XYZ file of N, CA and C in Angstrom:
495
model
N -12.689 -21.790 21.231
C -11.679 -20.765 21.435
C -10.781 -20.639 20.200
N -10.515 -22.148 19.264
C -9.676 -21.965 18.271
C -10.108 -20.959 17.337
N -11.871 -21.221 17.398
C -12.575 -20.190 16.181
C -12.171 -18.999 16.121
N -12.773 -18.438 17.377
C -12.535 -16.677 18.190
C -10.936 -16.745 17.655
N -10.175 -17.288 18.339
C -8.418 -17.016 17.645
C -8.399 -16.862 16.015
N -8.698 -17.643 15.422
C -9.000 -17.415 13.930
C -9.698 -16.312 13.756
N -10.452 -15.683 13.916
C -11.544 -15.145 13.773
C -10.353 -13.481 13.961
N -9.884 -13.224 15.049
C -9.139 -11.916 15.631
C -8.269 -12.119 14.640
N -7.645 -13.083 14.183
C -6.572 -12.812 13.330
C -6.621 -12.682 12.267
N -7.511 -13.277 11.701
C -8.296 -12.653 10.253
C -8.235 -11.209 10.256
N -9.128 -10.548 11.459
C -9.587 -9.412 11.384
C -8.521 -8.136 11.395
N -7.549 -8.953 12.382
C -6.047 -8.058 12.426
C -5.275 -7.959 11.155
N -5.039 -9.072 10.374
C -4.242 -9.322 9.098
C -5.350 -8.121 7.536
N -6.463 -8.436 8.283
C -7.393 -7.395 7.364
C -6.768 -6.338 7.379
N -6.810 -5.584 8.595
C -6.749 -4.300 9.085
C -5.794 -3.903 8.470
N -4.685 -4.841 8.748
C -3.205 -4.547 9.220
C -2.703 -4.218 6.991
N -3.466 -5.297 6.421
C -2.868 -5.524 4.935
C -3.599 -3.887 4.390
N -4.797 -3.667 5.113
C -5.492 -2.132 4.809
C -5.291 -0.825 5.257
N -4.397 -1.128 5.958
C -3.314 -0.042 6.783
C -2.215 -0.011 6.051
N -1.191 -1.263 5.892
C 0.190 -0.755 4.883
C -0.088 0.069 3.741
N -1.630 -0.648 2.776
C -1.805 -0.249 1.164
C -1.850 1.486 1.639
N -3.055 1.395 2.668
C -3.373 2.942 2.514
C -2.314 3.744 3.109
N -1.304 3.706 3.765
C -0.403 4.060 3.978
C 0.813 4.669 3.169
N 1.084 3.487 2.069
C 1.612 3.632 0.658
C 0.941 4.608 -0.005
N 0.145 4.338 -0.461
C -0.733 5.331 -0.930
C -0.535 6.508 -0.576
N -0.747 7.194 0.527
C -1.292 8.290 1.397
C 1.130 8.857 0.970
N 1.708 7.844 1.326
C 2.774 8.607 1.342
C 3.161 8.781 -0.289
N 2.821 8.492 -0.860
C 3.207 8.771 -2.470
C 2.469 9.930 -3.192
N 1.768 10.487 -2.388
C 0.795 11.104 -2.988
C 1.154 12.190 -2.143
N 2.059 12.567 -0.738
C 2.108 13.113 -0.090
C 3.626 13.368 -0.790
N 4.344 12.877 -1.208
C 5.336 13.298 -2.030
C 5.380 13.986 -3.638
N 4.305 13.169 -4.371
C 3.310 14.210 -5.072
C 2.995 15.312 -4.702
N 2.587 15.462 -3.918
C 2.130 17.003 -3.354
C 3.021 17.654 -3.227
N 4.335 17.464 -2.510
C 5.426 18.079 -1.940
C 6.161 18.357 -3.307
N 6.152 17.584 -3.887
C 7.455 18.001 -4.393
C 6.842 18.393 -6.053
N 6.122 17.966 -6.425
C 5.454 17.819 -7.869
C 4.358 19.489 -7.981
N 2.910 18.873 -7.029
C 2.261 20.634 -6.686
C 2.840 21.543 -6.056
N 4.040 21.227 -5.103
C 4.494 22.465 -4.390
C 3.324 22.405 -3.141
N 2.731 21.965 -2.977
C 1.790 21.470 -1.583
C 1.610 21.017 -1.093
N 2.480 20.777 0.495
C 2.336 19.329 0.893
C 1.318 19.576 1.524
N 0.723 18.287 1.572
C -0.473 17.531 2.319
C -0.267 17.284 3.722
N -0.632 18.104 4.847
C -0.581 17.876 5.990
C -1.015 16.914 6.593
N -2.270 17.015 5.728
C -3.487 16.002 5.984
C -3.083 14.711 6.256
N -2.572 14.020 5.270
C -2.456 12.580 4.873
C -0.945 12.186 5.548
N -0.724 13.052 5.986
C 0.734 12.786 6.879
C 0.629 12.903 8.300
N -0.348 13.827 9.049
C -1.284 13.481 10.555
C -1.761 11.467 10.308
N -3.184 11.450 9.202
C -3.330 10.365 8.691
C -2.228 9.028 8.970
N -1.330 9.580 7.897
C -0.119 7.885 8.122
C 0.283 7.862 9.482
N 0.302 9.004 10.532
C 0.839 8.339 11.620
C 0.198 7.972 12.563
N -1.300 8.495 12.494
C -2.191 7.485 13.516
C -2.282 6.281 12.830
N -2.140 6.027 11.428
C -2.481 4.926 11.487
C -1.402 3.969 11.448
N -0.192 4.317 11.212
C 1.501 3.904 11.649
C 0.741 3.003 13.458
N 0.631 4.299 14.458
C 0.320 3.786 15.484
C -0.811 2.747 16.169
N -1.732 2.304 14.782
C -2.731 1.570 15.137
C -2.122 0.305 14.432
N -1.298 0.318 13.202
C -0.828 -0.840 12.585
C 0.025 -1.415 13.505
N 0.970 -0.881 14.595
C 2.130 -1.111 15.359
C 1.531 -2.008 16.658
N 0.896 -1.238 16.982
C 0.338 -1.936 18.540
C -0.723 -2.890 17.715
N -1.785 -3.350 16.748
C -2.225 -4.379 16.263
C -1.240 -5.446 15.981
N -0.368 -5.321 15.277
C 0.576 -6.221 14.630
C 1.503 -6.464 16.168
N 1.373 -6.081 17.312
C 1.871 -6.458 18.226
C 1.382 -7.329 18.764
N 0.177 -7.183 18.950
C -0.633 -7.831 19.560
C -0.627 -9.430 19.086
N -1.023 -9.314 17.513
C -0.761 -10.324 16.801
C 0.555 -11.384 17.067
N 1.817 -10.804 17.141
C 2.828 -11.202 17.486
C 2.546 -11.971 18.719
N 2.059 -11.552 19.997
C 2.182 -12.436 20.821
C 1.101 -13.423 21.118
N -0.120 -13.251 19.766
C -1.047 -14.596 19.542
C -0.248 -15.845 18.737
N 0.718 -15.053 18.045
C 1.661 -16.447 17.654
C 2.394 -16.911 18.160
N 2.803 -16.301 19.249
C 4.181 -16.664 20.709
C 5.223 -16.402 19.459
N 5.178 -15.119 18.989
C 6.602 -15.165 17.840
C 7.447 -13.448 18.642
N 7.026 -13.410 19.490
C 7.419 -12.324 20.577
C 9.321 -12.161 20.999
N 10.027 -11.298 21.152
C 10.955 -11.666 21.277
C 11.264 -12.591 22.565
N 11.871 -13.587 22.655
C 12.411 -14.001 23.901
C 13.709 -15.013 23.634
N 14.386 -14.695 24.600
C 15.615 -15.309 25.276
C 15.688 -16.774 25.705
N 15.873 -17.388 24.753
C 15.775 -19.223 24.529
C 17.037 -19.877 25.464
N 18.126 -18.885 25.349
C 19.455 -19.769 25.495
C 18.938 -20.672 26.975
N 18.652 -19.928 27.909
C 18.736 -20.043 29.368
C 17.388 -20.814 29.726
N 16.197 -21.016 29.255
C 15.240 -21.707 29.531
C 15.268 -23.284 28.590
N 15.952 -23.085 27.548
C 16.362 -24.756 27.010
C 17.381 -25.601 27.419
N 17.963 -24.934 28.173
C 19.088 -25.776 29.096
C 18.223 -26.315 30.430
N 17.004 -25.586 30.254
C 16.499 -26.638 31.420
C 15.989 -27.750 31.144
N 15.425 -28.492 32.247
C 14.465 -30.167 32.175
C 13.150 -29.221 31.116
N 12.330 -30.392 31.188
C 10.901 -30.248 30.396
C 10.014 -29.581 31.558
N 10.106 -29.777 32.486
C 8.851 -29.671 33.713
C 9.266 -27.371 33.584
N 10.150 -27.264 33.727
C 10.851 -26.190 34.439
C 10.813 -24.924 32.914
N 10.943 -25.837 31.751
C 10.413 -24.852 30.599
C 9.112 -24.464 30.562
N 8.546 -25.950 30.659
C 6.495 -25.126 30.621
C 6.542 -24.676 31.862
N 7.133 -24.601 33.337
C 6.786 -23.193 34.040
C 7.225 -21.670 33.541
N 8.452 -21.936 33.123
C 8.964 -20.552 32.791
C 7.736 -19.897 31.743
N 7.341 -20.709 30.970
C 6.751 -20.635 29.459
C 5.500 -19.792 30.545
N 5.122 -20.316 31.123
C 3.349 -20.077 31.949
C 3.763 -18.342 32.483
N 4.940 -18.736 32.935
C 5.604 -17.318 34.302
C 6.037 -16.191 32.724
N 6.259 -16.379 31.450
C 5.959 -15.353 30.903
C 4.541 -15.117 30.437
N 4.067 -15.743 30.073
C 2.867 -16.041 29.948
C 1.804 -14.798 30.873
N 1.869 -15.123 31.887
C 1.541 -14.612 33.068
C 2.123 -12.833 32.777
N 3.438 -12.123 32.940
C 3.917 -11.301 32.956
C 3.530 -10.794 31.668
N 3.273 -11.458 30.300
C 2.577 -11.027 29.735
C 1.313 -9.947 29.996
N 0.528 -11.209 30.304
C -1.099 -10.869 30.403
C -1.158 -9.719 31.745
N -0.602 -9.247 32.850
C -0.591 -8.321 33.649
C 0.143 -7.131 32.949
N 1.011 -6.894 32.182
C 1.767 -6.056 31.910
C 0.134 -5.269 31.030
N -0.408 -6.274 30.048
C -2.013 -6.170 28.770
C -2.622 -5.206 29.797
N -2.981 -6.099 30.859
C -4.015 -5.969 31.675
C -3.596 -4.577 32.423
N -2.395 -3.984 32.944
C -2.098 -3.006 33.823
C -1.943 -1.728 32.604
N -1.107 -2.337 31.975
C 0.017 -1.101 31.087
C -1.059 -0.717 30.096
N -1.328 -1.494 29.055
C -2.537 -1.116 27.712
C -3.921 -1.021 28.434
N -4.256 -1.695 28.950
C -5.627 -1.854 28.644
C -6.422 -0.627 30.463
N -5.869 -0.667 31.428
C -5.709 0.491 32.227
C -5.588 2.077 31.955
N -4.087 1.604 31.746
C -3.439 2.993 31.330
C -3.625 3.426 30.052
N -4.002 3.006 29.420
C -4.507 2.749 27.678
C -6.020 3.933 27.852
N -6.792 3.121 28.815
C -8.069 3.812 29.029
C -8.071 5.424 29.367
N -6.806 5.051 30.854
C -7.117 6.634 31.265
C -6.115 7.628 30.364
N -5.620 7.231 29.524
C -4.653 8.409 28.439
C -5.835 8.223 27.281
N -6.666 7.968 26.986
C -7.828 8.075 26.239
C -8.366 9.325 26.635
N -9.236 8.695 28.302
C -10.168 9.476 28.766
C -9.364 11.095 28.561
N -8.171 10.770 28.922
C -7.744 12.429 29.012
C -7.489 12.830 28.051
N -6.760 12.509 26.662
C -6.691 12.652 25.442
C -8.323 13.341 24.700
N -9.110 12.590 25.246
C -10.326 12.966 24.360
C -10.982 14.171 23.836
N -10.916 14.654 24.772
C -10.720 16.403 24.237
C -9.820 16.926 23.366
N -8.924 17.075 23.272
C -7.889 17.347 22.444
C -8.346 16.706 20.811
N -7.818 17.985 19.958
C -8.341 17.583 18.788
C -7.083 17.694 17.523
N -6.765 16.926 16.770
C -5.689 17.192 15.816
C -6.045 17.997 15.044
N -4.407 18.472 14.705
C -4.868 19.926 14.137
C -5.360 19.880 12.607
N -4.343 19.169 12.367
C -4.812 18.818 10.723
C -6.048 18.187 10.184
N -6.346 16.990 10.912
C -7.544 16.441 10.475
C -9.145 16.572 11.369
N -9.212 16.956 12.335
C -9.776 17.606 13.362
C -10.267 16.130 14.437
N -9.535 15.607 14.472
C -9.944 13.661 14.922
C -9.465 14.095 16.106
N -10.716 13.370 17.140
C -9.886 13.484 18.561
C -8.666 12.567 19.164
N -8.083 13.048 19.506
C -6.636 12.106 20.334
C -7.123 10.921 20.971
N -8.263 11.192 21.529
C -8.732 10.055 21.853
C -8.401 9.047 21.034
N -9.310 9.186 19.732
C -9.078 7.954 19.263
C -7.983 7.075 18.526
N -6.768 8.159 18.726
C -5.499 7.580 18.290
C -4.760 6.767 19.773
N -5.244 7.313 20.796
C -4.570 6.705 22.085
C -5.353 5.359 22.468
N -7.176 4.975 21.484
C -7.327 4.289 21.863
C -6.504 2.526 21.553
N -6.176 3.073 20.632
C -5.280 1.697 19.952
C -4.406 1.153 21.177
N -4.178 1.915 22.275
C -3.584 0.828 23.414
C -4.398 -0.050 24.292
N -6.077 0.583 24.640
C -6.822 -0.657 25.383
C -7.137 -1.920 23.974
N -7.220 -0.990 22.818
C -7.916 -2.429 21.671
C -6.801 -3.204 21.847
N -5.496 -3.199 21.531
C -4.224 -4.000 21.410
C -4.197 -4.319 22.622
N -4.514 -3.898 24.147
C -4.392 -4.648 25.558
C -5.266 -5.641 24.879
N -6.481 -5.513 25.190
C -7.533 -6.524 24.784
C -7.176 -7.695 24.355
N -6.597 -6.712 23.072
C -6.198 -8.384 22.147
C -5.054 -8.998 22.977
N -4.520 -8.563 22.907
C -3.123 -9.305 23.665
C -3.998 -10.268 24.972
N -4.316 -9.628 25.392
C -5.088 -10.515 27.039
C -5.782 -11.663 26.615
N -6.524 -11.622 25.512
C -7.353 -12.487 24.714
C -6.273 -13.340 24.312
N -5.422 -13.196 23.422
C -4.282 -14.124 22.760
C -3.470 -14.699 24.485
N -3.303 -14.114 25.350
C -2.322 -14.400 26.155
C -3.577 -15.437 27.061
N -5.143 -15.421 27.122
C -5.306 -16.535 27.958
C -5.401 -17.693 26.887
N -5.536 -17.447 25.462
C -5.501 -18.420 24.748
C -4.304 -19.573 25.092
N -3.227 -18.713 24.387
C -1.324 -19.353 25.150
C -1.765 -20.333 26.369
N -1.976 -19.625 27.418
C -2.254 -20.104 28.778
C -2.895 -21.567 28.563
N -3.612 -21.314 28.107
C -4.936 -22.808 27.887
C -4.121 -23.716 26.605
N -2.862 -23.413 26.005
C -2.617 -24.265 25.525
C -0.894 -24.670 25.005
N -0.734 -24.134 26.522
C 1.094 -24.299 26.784
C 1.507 -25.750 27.078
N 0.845 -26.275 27.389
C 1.080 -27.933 27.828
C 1.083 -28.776 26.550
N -0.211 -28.593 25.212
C -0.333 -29.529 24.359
C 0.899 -28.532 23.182
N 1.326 -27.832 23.341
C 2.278 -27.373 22.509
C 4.019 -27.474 22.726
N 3.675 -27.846 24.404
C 4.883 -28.064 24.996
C 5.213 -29.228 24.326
N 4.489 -30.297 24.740
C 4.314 -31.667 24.500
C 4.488 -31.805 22.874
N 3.881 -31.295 21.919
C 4.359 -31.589 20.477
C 5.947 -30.576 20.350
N 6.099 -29.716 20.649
C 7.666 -29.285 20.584
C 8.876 -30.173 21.022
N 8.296 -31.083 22.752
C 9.309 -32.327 23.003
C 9.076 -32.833 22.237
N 8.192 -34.000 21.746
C 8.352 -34.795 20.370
C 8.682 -34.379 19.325
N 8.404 -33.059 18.786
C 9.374 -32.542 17.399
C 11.378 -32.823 17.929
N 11.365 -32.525 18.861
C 13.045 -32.051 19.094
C 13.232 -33.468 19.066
N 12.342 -34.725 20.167
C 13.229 -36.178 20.458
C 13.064 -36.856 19.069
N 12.184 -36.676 18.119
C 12.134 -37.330 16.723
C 13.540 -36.433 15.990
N 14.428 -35.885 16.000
C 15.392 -35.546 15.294
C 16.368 -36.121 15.599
Protein backbone atom coordinates (compact mmCIF):
# COMPACT_ATOMS: atom_id res chain seq x y z
CA UNK A 1 0.00 0.00 0.00
CA UNK A 2 3.10 2.27 0.86
CA UNK A 3 4.14 1.71 -2.95
CA UNK A 4 0.54 2.60 -4.57
CA UNK A 5 0.79 5.87 -1.99
CA UNK A 6 4.15 6.73 -3.49
CA UNK A 7 3.28 5.90 -6.69
CA UNK A 8 -0.26 8.57 -6.71
CA UNK A 9 1.90 11.07 -5.38
CA UNK A 10 4.53 11.05 -7.73
CA UNK A 11 1.94 11.14 -10.32
CA UNK A 12 0.00 14.12 -8.66
CA UNK A 13 3.28 16.27 -7.94
CA UNK A 14 3.97 15.44 -11.87
CA UNK A 15 0.79 16.72 -12.95
CA UNK A 16 0.47 19.31 -10.53
CA UNK A 17 4.53 20.84 -11.28
CA UNK A 18 3.03 20.47 -15.28
CA UNK A 19 0.04 22.37 -14.62
CA UNK A 20 1.67 25.53 -12.68
CA UNK A 21 4.68 25.72 -15.68
CA UNK A 22 1.96 25.48 -18.32
CA UNK A 23 -0.15 27.74 -16.70
CA UNK A 24 2.65 30.45 -16.41
CA UNK A 25 3.27 30.08 -19.64
CA UNK A 26 -0.23 30.12 -21.13
CA UNK A 27 -0.75 33.46 -18.85
CA UNK A 28 2.29 35.42 -20.14
CA UNK A 29 1.67 34.87 -23.44
CA UNK A 30 -1.96 35.68 -22.90
CA UNK A 31 -0.76 39.07 -21.77
CA UNK A 32 1.46 39.16 -24.80
CA UNK A 33 -1.38 38.88 -26.80
CA UNK A 34 -3.46 41.39 -24.96
CA UNK A 35 -1.57 43.92 -24.58
CA UNK A 36 1.61 43.69 -27.02
CA UNK A 37 -0.61 42.07 -30.48
CA UNK A 38 -3.73 43.75 -29.48
CA UNK A 39 -5.26 40.03 -29.40
CA UNK A 40 -6.20 38.43 -26.65
CA UNK A 41 -6.14 34.81 -26.62
CA UNK A 42 -9.37 33.40 -25.53
CA UNK A 43 -8.06 30.24 -26.04
CA UNK A 44 -5.36 29.86 -23.48
CA UNK A 45 -7.45 31.63 -20.88
CA UNK A 46 -10.69 28.90 -21.21
CA UNK A 47 -7.24 26.57 -21.04
CA UNK A 48 -5.72 28.11 -17.57
CA UNK A 49 -8.97 27.66 -15.96
CA UNK A 50 -9.78 24.12 -16.53
CA UNK A 51 -6.67 23.49 -15.72
CA UNK A 52 -6.63 26.04 -12.49
CA UNK A 53 -9.64 23.51 -11.68
CA UNK A 54 -7.84 20.21 -12.18
CA UNK A 55 -4.59 21.58 -10.32
CA UNK A 56 -7.03 22.63 -7.25
CA UNK A 57 -9.05 19.55 -6.58
CA UNK A 58 -5.57 17.30 -7.36
CA UNK A 59 -3.48 19.27 -4.98
CA UNK A 60 -6.46 18.70 -2.65
CA UNK A 61 -6.58 15.56 -2.75
CA UNK A 62 -2.91 15.38 -2.16
CA UNK A 63 -3.34 17.48 0.92
CA UNK A 64 -5.38 15.03 2.64
CA UNK A 65 -2.82 12.00 1.63
CA UNK A 66 -0.50 13.99 3.86
CA UNK A 67 -3.16 14.61 6.74
CA UNK A 68 -1.83 18.38 6.12
CA UNK A 69 -5.74 19.27 5.71
CA UNK A 70 -7.02 22.05 7.72
CA UNK A 71 -8.06 21.00 11.22
CA UNK A 72 -8.80 22.32 14.63
CA UNK A 73 -6.05 20.87 17.13
CA UNK A 74 -6.91 23.08 20.15
CA UNK A 75 -9.91 20.82 21.37
CA UNK A 76 -8.80 17.24 20.41
CA UNK A 77 -5.14 17.67 22.24
CA UNK A 78 -6.58 18.46 25.42
CA UNK A 79 -7.79 15.09 25.29
CA UNK A 80 -6.29 11.51 26.74
CA UNK A 81 -4.43 9.42 23.91
CA UNK A 82 -7.31 6.76 23.51
CA UNK A 83 -10.01 9.69 22.63
CA UNK A 84 -7.50 11.54 19.98
CA UNK A 85 -7.00 8.35 17.75
CA UNK A 86 -10.92 8.12 17.90
CA UNK A 87 -11.54 11.58 16.96
CA UNK A 88 -8.51 11.17 14.38
CA UNK A 89 -10.56 7.78 12.84
CA UNK A 90 -14.24 9.90 13.24
CA UNK A 91 -12.53 12.50 10.82
CA UNK A 92 -11.06 10.14 9.01
CA UNK A 93 -14.31 8.53 8.39
CA UNK A 94 -16.25 12.01 7.55
CA UNK A 95 -13.60 12.41 5.31
CA UNK A 96 -13.89 9.35 3.17
CA UNK A 97 -18.03 9.65 2.97
CA UNK A 98 -18.05 13.27 2.22
CA UNK A 99 -15.01 11.55 -1.24
CA UNK A 100 -17.35 8.91 -1.51
CA UNK A 101 -20.94 10.95 -1.54
CA UNK A 102 -19.91 14.62 -2.58
CA UNK A 103 -16.85 13.99 -5.44
CA UNK A 104 -16.92 10.85 -6.49
CA UNK A 105 -21.18 10.46 -6.79
CA UNK A 106 -22.02 13.79 -7.44
CA UNK A 107 -18.75 14.32 -9.33
CA UNK A 108 -20.11 11.50 -11.75
CA UNK A 109 -23.60 12.69 -12.25
CA UNK A 110 -22.46 16.60 -13.01
CA UNK A 111 -20.14 14.86 -15.59
CA UNK A 112 -22.79 12.69 -17.04
CA UNK A 113 -24.84 15.89 -17.47
CA UNK A 114 -22.10 18.26 -18.33
CA UNK A 115 -21.02 16.02 -21.21
CA UNK A 116 -22.76 17.41 -23.86
CA UNK A 117 -22.06 20.79 -23.43
CA UNK A 118 -19.10 22.03 -25.27
CA UNK A 119 -16.67 25.11 -24.48
CA UNK A 120 -16.85 27.74 -26.49
CA UNK A 121 -13.41 28.64 -26.99
CA UNK A 122 -11.64 25.47 -27.15
CA UNK A 123 -14.47 23.12 -28.23
CA UNK A 124 -13.59 20.47 -25.04
CA UNK A 125 -16.52 18.96 -23.50
CA UNK A 126 -17.55 20.11 -19.86
CA UNK A 127 -17.49 16.88 -19.17
CA UNK A 128 -14.16 16.66 -18.93
CA UNK A 129 -13.49 19.66 -16.83
CA UNK A 130 -16.25 18.43 -14.21
CA UNK A 131 -14.48 15.21 -14.34
CA UNK A 132 -11.67 16.34 -12.02
CA UNK A 133 -14.24 15.84 -9.06
CA UNK A 134 -14.75 11.81 -9.29
CA UNK A 135 -10.59 11.61 -10.17
CA UNK A 136 -9.87 13.84 -6.90
CA UNK A 137 -12.95 11.72 -4.98
CA UNK A 138 -10.97 8.69 -5.93
CA UNK A 139 -7.89 9.91 -4.83
CA UNK A 140 -8.95 11.25 -1.72
CA UNK A 141 -10.90 7.77 -0.82
CA UNK A 142 -7.67 6.01 -1.76
CA UNK A 143 -5.45 8.40 0.53
CA UNK A 144 -8.31 8.42 3.22
CA UNK A 145 -8.35 4.35 3.53
CA UNK A 146 -4.63 4.59 3.48
CA UNK A 147 -4.86 7.24 6.86
CA UNK A 148 -7.37 4.68 8.18
CA UNK A 149 -4.89 1.66 8.03
CA UNK A 150 -2.36 3.73 9.57
CA UNK A 151 -3.74 6.09 12.38
CA UNK A 152 -2.62 3.92 15.26
CA UNK A 153 1.28 3.46 14.16
CA UNK A 154 1.38 7.27 13.59
CA UNK A 155 -0.56 7.96 16.63
CA UNK A 156 1.88 6.00 18.56
CA UNK A 157 5.18 7.70 17.01
CA UNK A 158 3.51 11.33 17.51
CA UNK A 159 3.01 10.18 21.54
CA UNK A 160 6.64 9.32 21.64
CA UNK A 161 7.78 12.39 19.60
CA UNK A 162 5.75 14.80 22.18
CA UNK A 163 6.86 12.42 25.65
CA UNK A 164 10.70 12.53 24.34
CA UNK A 165 10.60 16.50 24.59
Amino acid sequence: MKKAKRIVDTLILTFASIAIIAMTLMSIWQVIARYILNDPSTMSEEIIRYTLIWFTLLAAAYVFGKNKHIAILFVRERMGWNMQVALTYLAQIAILLTAAIVFIYGGIRITMLTSPQIAPATGISMGFVYAALPVSGVITLFYTIYNIMTIERVAKKEDEDVKSL
